[in-house]
CSV table of C-alpha atoms in Angstrom, one decimal:
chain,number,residue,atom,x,y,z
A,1,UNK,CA,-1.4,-9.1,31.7
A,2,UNK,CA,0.7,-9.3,28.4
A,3,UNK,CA,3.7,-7.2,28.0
A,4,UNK,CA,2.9,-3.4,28.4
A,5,UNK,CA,5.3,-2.3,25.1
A,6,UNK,CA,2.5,-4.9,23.0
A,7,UNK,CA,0.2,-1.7,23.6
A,8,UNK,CA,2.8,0.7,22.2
A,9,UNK,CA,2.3,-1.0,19.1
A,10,UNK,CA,-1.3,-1.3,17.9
A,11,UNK,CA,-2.9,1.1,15.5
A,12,UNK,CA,-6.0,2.4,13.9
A,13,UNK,CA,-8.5,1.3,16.0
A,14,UNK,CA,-11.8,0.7,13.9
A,15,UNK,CA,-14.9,-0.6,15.7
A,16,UNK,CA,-15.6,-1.6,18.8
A,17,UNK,CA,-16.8,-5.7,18.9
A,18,UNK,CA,-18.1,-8.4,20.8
A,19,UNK,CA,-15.1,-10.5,21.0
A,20,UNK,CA,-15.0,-14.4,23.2
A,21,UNK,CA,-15.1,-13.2,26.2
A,22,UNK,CA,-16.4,-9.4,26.0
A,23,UNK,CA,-15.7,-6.4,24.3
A,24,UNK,CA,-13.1,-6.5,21.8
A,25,UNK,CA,-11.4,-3.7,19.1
A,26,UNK,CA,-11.3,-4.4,15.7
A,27,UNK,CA,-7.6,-3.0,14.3
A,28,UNK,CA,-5.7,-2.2,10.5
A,29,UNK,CA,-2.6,-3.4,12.3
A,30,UNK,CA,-0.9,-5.0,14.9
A,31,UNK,CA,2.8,-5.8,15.6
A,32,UNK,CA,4.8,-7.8,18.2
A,33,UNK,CA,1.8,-10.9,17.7
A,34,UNK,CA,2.4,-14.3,15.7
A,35,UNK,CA,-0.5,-16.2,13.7
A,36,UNK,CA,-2.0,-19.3,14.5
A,37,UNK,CA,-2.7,-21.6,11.9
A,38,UNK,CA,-6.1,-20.8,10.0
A,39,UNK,CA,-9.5,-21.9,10.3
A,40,UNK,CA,-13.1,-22.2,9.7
A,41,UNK,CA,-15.0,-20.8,12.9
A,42,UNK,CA,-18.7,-19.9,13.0
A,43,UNK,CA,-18.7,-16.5,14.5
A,44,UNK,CA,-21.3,-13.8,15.6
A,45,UNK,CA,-20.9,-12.3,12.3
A,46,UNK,CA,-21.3,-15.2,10.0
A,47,UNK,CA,-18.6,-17.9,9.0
A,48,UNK,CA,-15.3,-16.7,8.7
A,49,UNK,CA,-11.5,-17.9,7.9
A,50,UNK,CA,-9.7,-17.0,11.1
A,51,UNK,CA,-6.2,-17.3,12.7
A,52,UNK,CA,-5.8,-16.8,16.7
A,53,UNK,CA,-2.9,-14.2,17.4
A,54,UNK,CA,-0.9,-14.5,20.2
A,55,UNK,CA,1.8,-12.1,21.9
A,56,UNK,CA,4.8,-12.7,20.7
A,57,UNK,CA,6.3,-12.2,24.4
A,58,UNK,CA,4.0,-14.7,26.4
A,59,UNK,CA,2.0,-16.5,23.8
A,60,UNK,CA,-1.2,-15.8,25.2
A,61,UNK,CA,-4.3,-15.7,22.6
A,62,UNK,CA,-4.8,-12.5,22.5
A,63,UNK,CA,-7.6,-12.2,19.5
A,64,UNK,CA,-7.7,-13.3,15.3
A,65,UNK,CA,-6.8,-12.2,12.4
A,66,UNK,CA,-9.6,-12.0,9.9
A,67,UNK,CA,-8.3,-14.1,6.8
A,68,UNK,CA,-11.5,-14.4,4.8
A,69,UNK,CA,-15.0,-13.4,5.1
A,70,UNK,CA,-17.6,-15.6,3.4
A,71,UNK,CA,-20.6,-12.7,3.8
A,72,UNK,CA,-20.4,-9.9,1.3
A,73,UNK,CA,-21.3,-7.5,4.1
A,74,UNK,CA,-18.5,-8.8,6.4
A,75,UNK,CA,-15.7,-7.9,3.9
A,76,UNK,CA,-14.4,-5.3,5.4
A,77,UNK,CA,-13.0,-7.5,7.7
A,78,UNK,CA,-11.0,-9.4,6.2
A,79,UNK,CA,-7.2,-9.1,6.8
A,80,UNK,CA,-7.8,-7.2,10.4
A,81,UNK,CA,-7.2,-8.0,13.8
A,82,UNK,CA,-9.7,-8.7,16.5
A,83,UNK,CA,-8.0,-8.4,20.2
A,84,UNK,CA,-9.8,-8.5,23.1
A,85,UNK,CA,-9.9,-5.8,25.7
A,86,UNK,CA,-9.5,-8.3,28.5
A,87,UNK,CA,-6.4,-9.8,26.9
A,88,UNK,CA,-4.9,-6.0,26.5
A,89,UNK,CA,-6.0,-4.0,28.9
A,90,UNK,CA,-4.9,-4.1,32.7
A,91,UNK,CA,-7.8,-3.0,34.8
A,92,UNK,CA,-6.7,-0.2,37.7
A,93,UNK,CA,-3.2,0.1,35.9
């Protein structure tokens, strides 16, 4: 579990999306998280310029950060954060 005021802090929740390891959120914004550096990474969605976020508190990988998206049809994407649920979400909390 990461720390419960990181939850305090995300906004506008967009979609709902198939993240590493199970359903993920797709958000505008996201605070109290530090950027990896970026990356090429083949995703569901098509190839993609990526950088893991972590919390800021633990470090844990806790999604990416959209930097670029190579498909027209992904470019809404780009400069939004994917977290997972798993990573943010404490299950019988």
């Amino acid at each position: 579990m990461i720390s419960r005021n990181l939850s305090n802090f995300l906004f506008s929740i967009i979609l709902f999306l198939q993240g590493r390891n199970g359903r993920a959120f797709l958000f505008s914004h996201a605070m109290n998280i530090t950027l990896g550096p970026k990356e090429d990474r083949h995703l569901l969605s098509g190839l993609h310029t990526v950088a893991d976020i972590y919390c800021a508190d633990c470090h844990q990988v806790l999604g990416w950060k959209y930097e670029r998206a190579y498909e027209v049809s992904q470019k809404y994407k780009e400069g939004k954060f994917i977290l997972e649920k798993a990573k943010i979400v404490k299950e019988d909390w």
